[in-house]
């Protein structure tokens, strides 16, 4: 169901006669995400103290909420798709796996290669940038990387 929704969302941005073969959802965190998250946590914890919340658990929860928002704001979601006309890169939704806009058509010789990973996700280099790909999209990006 999720994969079908992703493929349908991509098809909206393609020209007539071009169809989607496969697609992978991925994200990339900004290099300053960690300092941004820490600064947001500390800043909101201080604001909570300033407005009168004296108990530490409340300050910590407010700081964590700010840090979570900072991390979400510093994450860039993309979709790489193999179409009948080549590989395309699309902007993706933060909430669900769906394409929200066309970014660019990648050149036919674009490099799509594995770059490491963890148990939960794999890292792939797409057009010179390293993205994290969830395990649910790993087979799709393997097929896209092995395109003819």
JSON list of C-alpha atoms in Angstrom, two decimals:
[
{"chain": "A", "resi": 1, "resn": "UNK", "atom": "CA", "xyz": [0.00, 0.00, 0.00]},
{"chain": "A", "resi": 2, "resn": "UNK", "atom": "CA", "xyz": [2.76, 2.48, 0.97]},
{"chain": "A", "resi": 3, "resn": "UNK", "atom": "CA", "xyz": [4.78, 1.61, -2.17]},
{"chain": "A", "resi": 4, "resn": "UNK", "atom": "CA", "xyz": [1.72, 2.01, -4.41]},
{"chain": "A", "resi": 5, "resn": "UNK", "atom": "CA", "xyz": [1.02, 5.42, -2.86]},
{"chain": "A", "resi": 6, "resn": "UNK", "atom": "CA", "xyz": [4.63, 6.47, -3.51]},
{"chain": "A", "resi": 7, "resn": "UNK", "atom": "CA", "xyz": [4.49, 5.35, -7.15]},
{"chain": "A", "resi": 8, "resn": "UNK", "atom": "CA", "xyz": [1.17, 7.17, -7.71]},
{"chain": "A", "resi": 9, "resn": "UNK", "atom": "CA", "xyz": [2.56, 10.37, -6.22]},
{"chain": "A", "resi": 10, "resn": "UNK", "atom": "CA", "xyz": [5.56, 10.25, -8.57]},
{"chain": "A", "resi": 11, "resn": "UNK", "atom": "CA", "xyz": [3.41, 9.67, -11.65]},
{"chain": "A", "resi": 12, "resn": "UNK", "atom": "CA", "xyz": [1.73, 13.08, -11.11]},
{"chain": "A", "resi": 13, "resn": "UNK", "atom": "CA", "xyz": [5.01, 14.85, -11.89]},
{"chain": "A", "resi": 14, "resn": "UNK", "atom": "CA", "xyz": [5.95, 12.90, -15.02]},
{"chain": "A", "resi": 15, "resn": "UNK", "atom": "CA", "xyz": [5.18, 13.88, -18.59]},
{"chain": "A", "resi": 16, "resn": "UNK", "atom": "CA", "xyz": [2.57, 11.97, -20.59]},
{"chain": "A", "resi": 17, "resn": "UNK", "atom": "CA", "xyz": [3.79, 8.60, -21.82]},
{"chain": "A", "resi": 18, "resn": "UNK", "atom": "CA", "xyz": [6.47, 8.27, -19.12]},
{"chain": "A", "resi": 19, "resn": "UNK", "atom": "CA", "xyz": [5.83, 5.71, -16.41]},
{"chain": "A", "resi": 20, "resn": "UNK", "atom": "CA", "xyz": [7.46, 4.81, -13.10]},
{"chain": "A", "resi": 21, "resn": "UNK", "atom": "CA", "xyz": [9.43, 1.56, -12.94]},
{"chain": "A", "resi": 22, "resn": "UNK", "atom": "CA", "xyz": [10.69, 1.74, -9.34]},
{"chain": "A", "resi": 23, "resn": "UNK", "atom": "CA", "xyz": [11.26, 4.26, -6.56]},
{"chain": "A", "resi": 24, "resn": "UNK", "atom": "CA", "xyz": [13.10, 4.58, -3.26]},
{"chain": "A", "resi": 25, "resn": "UNK", "atom": "CA", "xyz": [12.37, 6.94, -0.37]},
{"chain": "A", "resi": 26, "resn": "UNK", "atom": "CA", "xyz": [15.40, 8.49, 1.37]},
{"chain": "A", "resi": 27, "resn": "UNK", "atom": "CA", "xyz": [16.52, 11.33, 3.60]},
{"chain": "A", "resi": 28, "resn": "UNK", "atom": "CA", "xyz": [19.57, 13.38, 4.41]},
{"chain": "A", "resi": 29, "resn": "UNK", "atom": "CA", "xyz": [20.32, 15.21, 7.62]},
{"chain": "A", "resi": 30, "resn": "UNK", "atom": "CA", "xyz": [22.00, 18.62, 7.58]},
{"chain": "A", "resi": 31, "resn": "UNK", "atom": "CA", "xyz": [25.61, 18.53, 8.79]},
{"chain": "A", "resi": 32, "resn": "UNK", "atom": "CA", "xyz": [24.76, 20.94, 11.64]},
{"chain": "A", "resi": 33, "resn": "UNK", "atom": "CA", "xyz": [21.70, 18.99, 12.78]},
{"chain": "A", "resi": 34, "resn": "UNK", "atom": "CA", "xyz": [23.22, 17.92, 16.10]},
{"chain": "A", "resi": 35, "resn": "UNK", "atom": "CA", "xyz": [24.38, 21.40, 17.24]},
{"chain": "A", "resi": 36, "resn": "UNK", "atom": "CA", "xyz": [21.05, 22.84, 16.06]},
{"chain": "A", "resi": 37, "resn": "UNK", "atom": "CA", "xyz": [19.13, 20.25, 18.10]},
{"chain": "A", "resi": 38, "resn": "UNK", "atom": "CA", "xyz": [21.25, 20.79, 21.21]},
{"chain": "A", "resi": 39, "resn": "UNK", "atom": "CA", "xyz": [20.91, 24.57, 20.96]},
{"chain": "A", "resi": 40, "resn": "UNK", "atom": "CA", "xyz": [17.13, 24.23, 20.57]},
{"chain": "A", "resi": 41, "resn": "UNK", "atom": "CA", "xyz": [16.95, 21.95, 23.61]},
{"chain": "A", "resi": 42, "resn": "UNK", "atom": "CA", "xyz": [18.97, 24.33, 25.79]},
{"chain": "A", "resi": 43, "resn": "UNK", "atom": "CA", "xyz": [17.19, 27.42, 24.51]},
{"chain": "A", "resi": 44, "resn": "UNK", "atom": "CA", "xyz": [13.70, 26.10, 25.19]},
{"chain": "A", "resi": 45, "resn": "UNK", "atom": "CA", "xyz": [14.72, 24.70, 28.57]},
{"chain": "A", "resi": 46, "resn": "UNK", "atom": "CA", "xyz": [15.95, 28.19, 29.51]},
{"chain": "A", "resi": 47, "resn": "UNK", "atom": "CA", "xyz": [12.77, 29.81, 28.19]},
{"chain": "A", "resi": 48, "resn": "UNK", "atom": "CA", "xyz": [10.70, 27.33, 30.25]},
{"chain": "A", "resi": 49, "resn": "UNK", "atom": "CA", "xyz": [12.69, 28.41, 33.33]},
{"chain": "A", "resi": 50, "resn": "UNK", "atom": "CA", "xyz": [12.23, 32.06, 32.45]},
{"chain": "A", "resi": 51, "resn": "UNK", "atom": "CA", "xyz": [8.42, 31.79, 32.12]},
{"chain": "A", "resi": 52, "resn": "UNK", "atom": "CA", "xyz": [8.16, 30.12, 35.51]},
{"chain": "A", "resi": 53, "resn": "UNK", "atom": "CA", "xyz": [8.17, 26.35, 35.10]},
{"chain": "A", "resi": 54, "resn": "UNK", "atom": "CA", "xyz": [10.26, 25.40, 38.10]},
{"chain": "A", "resi": 55, "resn": "UNK", "atom": "CA", "xyz": [10.23, 21.62, 37.87]},
{"chain": "A", "resi": 56, "resn": "UNK", "atom": "CA", "xyz": [13.00, 20.02, 35.82]},
{"chain": "A", "resi": 57, "resn": "UNK", "atom": "CA", "xyz": [10.91, 17.27, 34.16]},
{"chain": "A", "resi": 58, "resn": "UNK", "atom": "CA", "xyz": [8.73, 19.93, 32.49]},
{"chain": "A", "resi": 59, "resn": "UNK", "atom": "CA", "xyz": [11.76, 21.89, 31.30]},
{"chain": "A", "resi": 60, "resn": "UNK", "atom": "CA", "xyz": [13.34, 18.73, 29.90]},
{"chain": "A", "resi": 61, "resn": "UNK", "atom": "CA", "xyz": [10.17, 17.71, 28.04]},
{"chain": "A", "resi": 62, "resn": "UNK", "atom": "CA", "xyz": [9.82, 21.19, 26.52]},
{"chain": "A", "resi": 63, "resn": "UNK", "atom": "CA", "xyz": [13.50, 21.14, 25.53]},
{"chain": "A", "resi": 64, "resn": "UNK", "atom": "CA", "xyz": [13.14, 17.68, 23.96]},
{"chain": "A", "resi": 65, "resn": "UNK", "atom": "CA", "xyz": [10.11, 18.85, 21.99]},
{"chain": "A", "resi": 66, "resn": "UNK", "atom": "CA", "xyz": [12.17, 21.76, 20.64]},
{"chain": "A", "resi": 67, "resn": "UNK", "atom": "CA", "xyz": [15.07, 19.44, 19.79]},
{"chain": "A", "resi": 68, "resn": "UNK", "atom": "CA", "xyz": [12.72, 17.09, 17.94]},
{"chain": "A", "resi": 69, "resn": "UNK", "atom": "CA", "xyz": [11.37, 19.98, 15.87]},
{"chain": "A", "resi": 70, "resn": "UNK", "atom": "CA", "xyz": [14.91, 21.16, 15.12]},
{"chain": "A", "resi": 71, "resn": "UNK", "atom": "CA", "xyz": [15.94, 17.70, 13.92]},
{"chain": "A", "resi": 72, "resn": "UNK", "atom": "CA", "xyz": [12.82, 17.39, 11.75]},
{"chain": "A", "resi": 73, "resn": "UNK", "atom": "CA", "xyz": [13.43, 20.84, 10.26]},
{"chain": "A", "resi": 74, "resn": "UNK", "atom": "CA", "xyz": [17.02, 19.96, 9.39]},
{"chain": "A", "resi": 75, "resn": "UNK", "atom": "CA", "xyz": [16.13, 16.74, 7.55]},
{"chain": "A", "resi": 76, "resn": "UNK", "atom": "CA", "xyz": [15.67, 16.76, 3.78]},
{"chain": "A", "resi": 77, "resn": "UNK", "atom": "CA", "xyz": [13.45, 14.02, 2.32]},
{"chain": "A", "resi": 78, "resn": "UNK", "atom": "CA", "xyz": [13.84, 12.86, -1.30]},
{"chain": "A", "resi": 79, "resn": "UNK", "atom": "CA", "xyz": [12.64, 10.17, -3.67]},
{"chain": "A", "resi": 80, "resn": "UNK", "atom": "CA", "xyz": [14.81, 8.72, -6.40]},
{"chain": "A", "resi": 81, "resn": "UNK", "atom": "CA", "xyz": [12.80, 7.05, -9.13]},
{"chain": "A", "resi": 82, "resn": "UNK", "atom": "CA", "xyz": [13.59, 5.00, -12.19]},
{"chain": "A", "resi": 83, "resn": "UNK", "atom": "CA", "xyz": [11.23, 5.93, -14.99]},
{"chain": "A", "resi": 84, "resn": "UNK", "atom": "CA", "xyz": [10.91, 4.89, -18.61]},
{"chain": "A", "resi": 85, "resn": "UNK", "atom": "CA", "xyz": [12.81, 8.10, -19.47]},
{"chain": "A", "resi": 86, "resn": "UNK", "atom": "CA", "xyz": [15.62, 7.71, -16.91]},
{"chain": "A", "resi": 87, "resn": "UNK", "atom": "CA", "xyz": [16.31, 8.46, -13.26]},
{"chain": "A", "resi": 88, "resn": "UNK", "atom": "CA", "xyz": [14.63, 11.43, -11.57]},
{"chain": "A", "resi": 89, "resn": "UNK", "atom": "CA", "xyz": [15.03, 13.04, -8.16]},
{"chain": "A", "resi": 90, "resn": "UNK", "atom": "CA", "xyz": [11.92, 14.37, -6.40]},
{"chain": "A", "resi": 91, "resn": "UNK", "atom": "CA", "xyz": [11.21, 16.24, -3.19]},
{"chain": "A", "resi": 92, "resn": "UNK", "atom": "CA", "xyz": [9.34, 14.08, -0.66]},
{"chain": "A", "resi": 93, "resn": "UNK", "atom": "CA", "xyz": [6.87, 14.59, 2.15]},
{"chain": "A", "resi": 94, "resn": "UNK", "atom": "CA", "xyz": [8.03, 14.68, 5.76]},
{"chain": "A", "resi": 95, "resn": "UNK", "atom": "CA", "xyz": [4.90, 12.97, 7.02]},
{"chain": "A", "resi": 96, "resn": "UNK", "atom": "CA", "xyz": [4.39, 10.06, 4.62]},
{"chain": "A", "resi": 97, "resn": "UNK", "atom": "CA", "xyz": [6.27, 8.45, 1.80]},
{"chain": "A", "resi": 98, "resn": "UNK", "atom": "CA", "xyz": [5.04, 10.52, -1.13]},
{"chain": "A", "resi": 99, "resn": "UNK", "atom": "CA", "xyz": [6.63, 12.75, -3.76]},
{"chain": "A", "resi": 100, "resn": "UNK", "atom": "CA", "xyz": [5.72, 16.44, -3.48]},
{"chain": "A", "resi": 101, "resn": "UNK", "atom": "CA", "xyz": [7.63, 17.96, -6.39]},
{"chain": "A", "resi": 102, "resn": "UNK", "atom": "CA", "xyz": [10.04, 17.32, -9.23]},
{"chain": "A", "resi": 103, "resn": "UNK", "atom": "CA", "xyz": [13.61, 18.47, -8.56]},
{"chain": "A", "resi": 104, "resn": "UNK", "atom": "CA", "xyz": [15.67, 17.23, -11.49]},
{"chain": "A", "resi": 105, "resn": "UNK", "atom": "CA", "xyz": [16.23, 14.58, -14.10]},
{"chain": "A", "resi": 106, "resn": "UNK", "atom": "CA", "xyz": [19.53, 12.94, -13.33]},
{"chain": "A", "resi": 107, "resn": "UNK", "atom": "CA", "xyz": [22.02, 12.25, -16.14]},
{"chain": "A", "resi": 108, "resn": "UNK", "atom": "CA", "xyz": [22.09, 8.71, -17.58]},
{"chain": "A", "resi": 109, "resn": "UNK", "atom": "CA", "xyz": [25.52, 8.02, -16.07]},
{"chain": "A", "resi": 110, "resn": "UNK", "atom": "CA", "xyz": [24.64, 9.22, -12.55]},
{"chain": "A", "resi": 111, "resn": "UNK", "atom": "CA", "xyz": [26.41, 7.29, -9.79]},
{"chain": "A", "resi": 112, "resn": "UNK", "atom": "CA", "xyz": [24.12, 5.45, -7.37]},
{"chain": "A", "resi": 113, "resn": "UNK", "atom": "CA", "xyz": [26.28, 3.38, -5.02]},
{"chain": "A", "resi": 114, "resn": "UNK", "atom": "CA", "xyz": [26.08, 1.92, -1.51]},
{"chain": "A", "resi": 115, "resn": "UNK", "atom": "CA", "xyz": [27.96, 3.94, 1.12]},
{"chain": "A", "resi": 116, "resn": "UNK", "atom": "CA", "xyz": [27.45, 1.96, 4.36]},
{"chain": "A", "resi": 117, "resn": "UNK", "atom": "CA", "xyz": [24.57, 1.70, 6.77]},
{"chain": "A", "resi": 118, "resn": "UNK", "atom": "CA", "xyz": [23.18, 0.17, 9.92]},
{"chain": "A", "resi": 119, "resn": "UNK", "atom": "CA", "xyz": [20.76, -2.62, 10.85]},
{"chain": "A", "resi": 120, "resn": "UNK", "atom": "CA", "xyz": [17.78, -0.30, 10.33]},
{"chain": "A", "resi": 121, "resn": "UNK", "atom": "CA", "xyz": [18.84, 1.67, 7.25]},
{"chain": "A", "resi": 122, "resn": "UNK", "atom": "CA", "xyz": [21.42, 1.76, 4.48]},
{"chain": "A", "resi": 123, "resn": "UNK", "atom": "CA", "xyz": [23.42, 4.71, 3.24]},
{"chain": "A", "resi": 124, "resn": "UNK", "atom": "CA", "xyz": [23.56, 5.30, -0.51]},
{"chain": "A", "resi": 125, "resn": "UNK", "atom": "CA", "xyz": [25.39, 7.90, -2.52]},
{"chain": "A", "resi": 126, "resn": "UNK", "atom": "CA", "xyz": [23.12, 9.45, -5.14]},
{"chain": "A", "resi": 127, "resn": "UNK", "atom": "CA", "xyz": [24.60, 12.08, -7.46]},
{"chain": "A", "resi": 128, "resn": "UNK", "atom": "CA", "xyz": [27.43, 12.85, -5.06]},
{"chain": "A", "resi": 129, "resn": "UNK", "atom": "CA", "xyz": [25.34, 13.16, -1.86]},
{"chain": "A", "resi": 130, "resn": "UNK", "atom": "CA", "xyz": [24.91, 10.44, 0.79]},
{"chain": "A", "resi": 131, "resn": "UNK", "atom": "CA", "xyz": [21.31, 9.63, 1.72]},
{"chain": "A", "resi": 132, "resn": "UNK", "atom": "CA", "xyz": [19.86, 7.22, 4.27]},
{"chain": "A", "resi": 133, "resn": "UNK", "atom": "CA", "xyz": [17.51, 4.68, 2.73]},
{"chain": "A", "resi": 134, "resn": "UNK", "atom": "CA", "xyz": [15.15, 2.65, 4.95]},
{"chain": "A", "resi": 135, "resn": "UNK", "atom": "CA", "xyz": [15.32, -1.13, 4.62]},
{"chain": "A", "resi": 136, "resn": "UNK", "atom": "CA", "xyz": [11.85, -1.06, 3.05]},
{"chain": "A", "resi": 137, "resn": "UNK", "atom": "CA", "xyz": [13.30, 0.83, 0.05]},
{"chain": "A", "resi": 138, "resn": "UNK", "atom": "CA", "xyz": [16.63, -0.99, -0.15]},
{"chain": "A", "resi": 139, "resn": "UNK", "atom": "CA", "xyz": [15.59, -3.50, -2.82]},
{"chain": "A", "resi": 140, "resn": "UNK", "atom": "CA", "xyz": [14.20, -0.67, -4.93]},
{"chain": "A", "resi": 141, "resn": "UNK", "atom": "CA", "xyz": [17.40, 1.38, -4.79]},
{"chain": "A", "resi": 142, "resn": "UNK", "atom": "CA", "xyz": [19.39, -1.76, -5.62]},
{"chain": "A", "resi": 143, "resn": "UNK", "atom": "CA", "xyz": [17.28, -2.19, -8.75]},
{"chain": "A", "resi": 144, "resn": "UNK", "atom": "CA", "xyz": [17.65, 1.52, -9.62]},
{"chain": "A", "resi": 145, "resn": "UNK", "atom": "CA", "xyz": [21.44, 1.31, -9.18]},
{"chain": "A", "resi": 146, "resn": "UNK", "atom": "CA", "xyz": [21.59, -1.78, -11.41]},
{"chain": "A", "resi": 147, "resn": "UNK", "atom": "CA", "xyz": [19.57, -0.14, -14.20]},
{"chain": "A", "resi": 148, "resn": "UNK", "atom": "CA", "xyz": [20.71, -0.89, -17.74]}
]
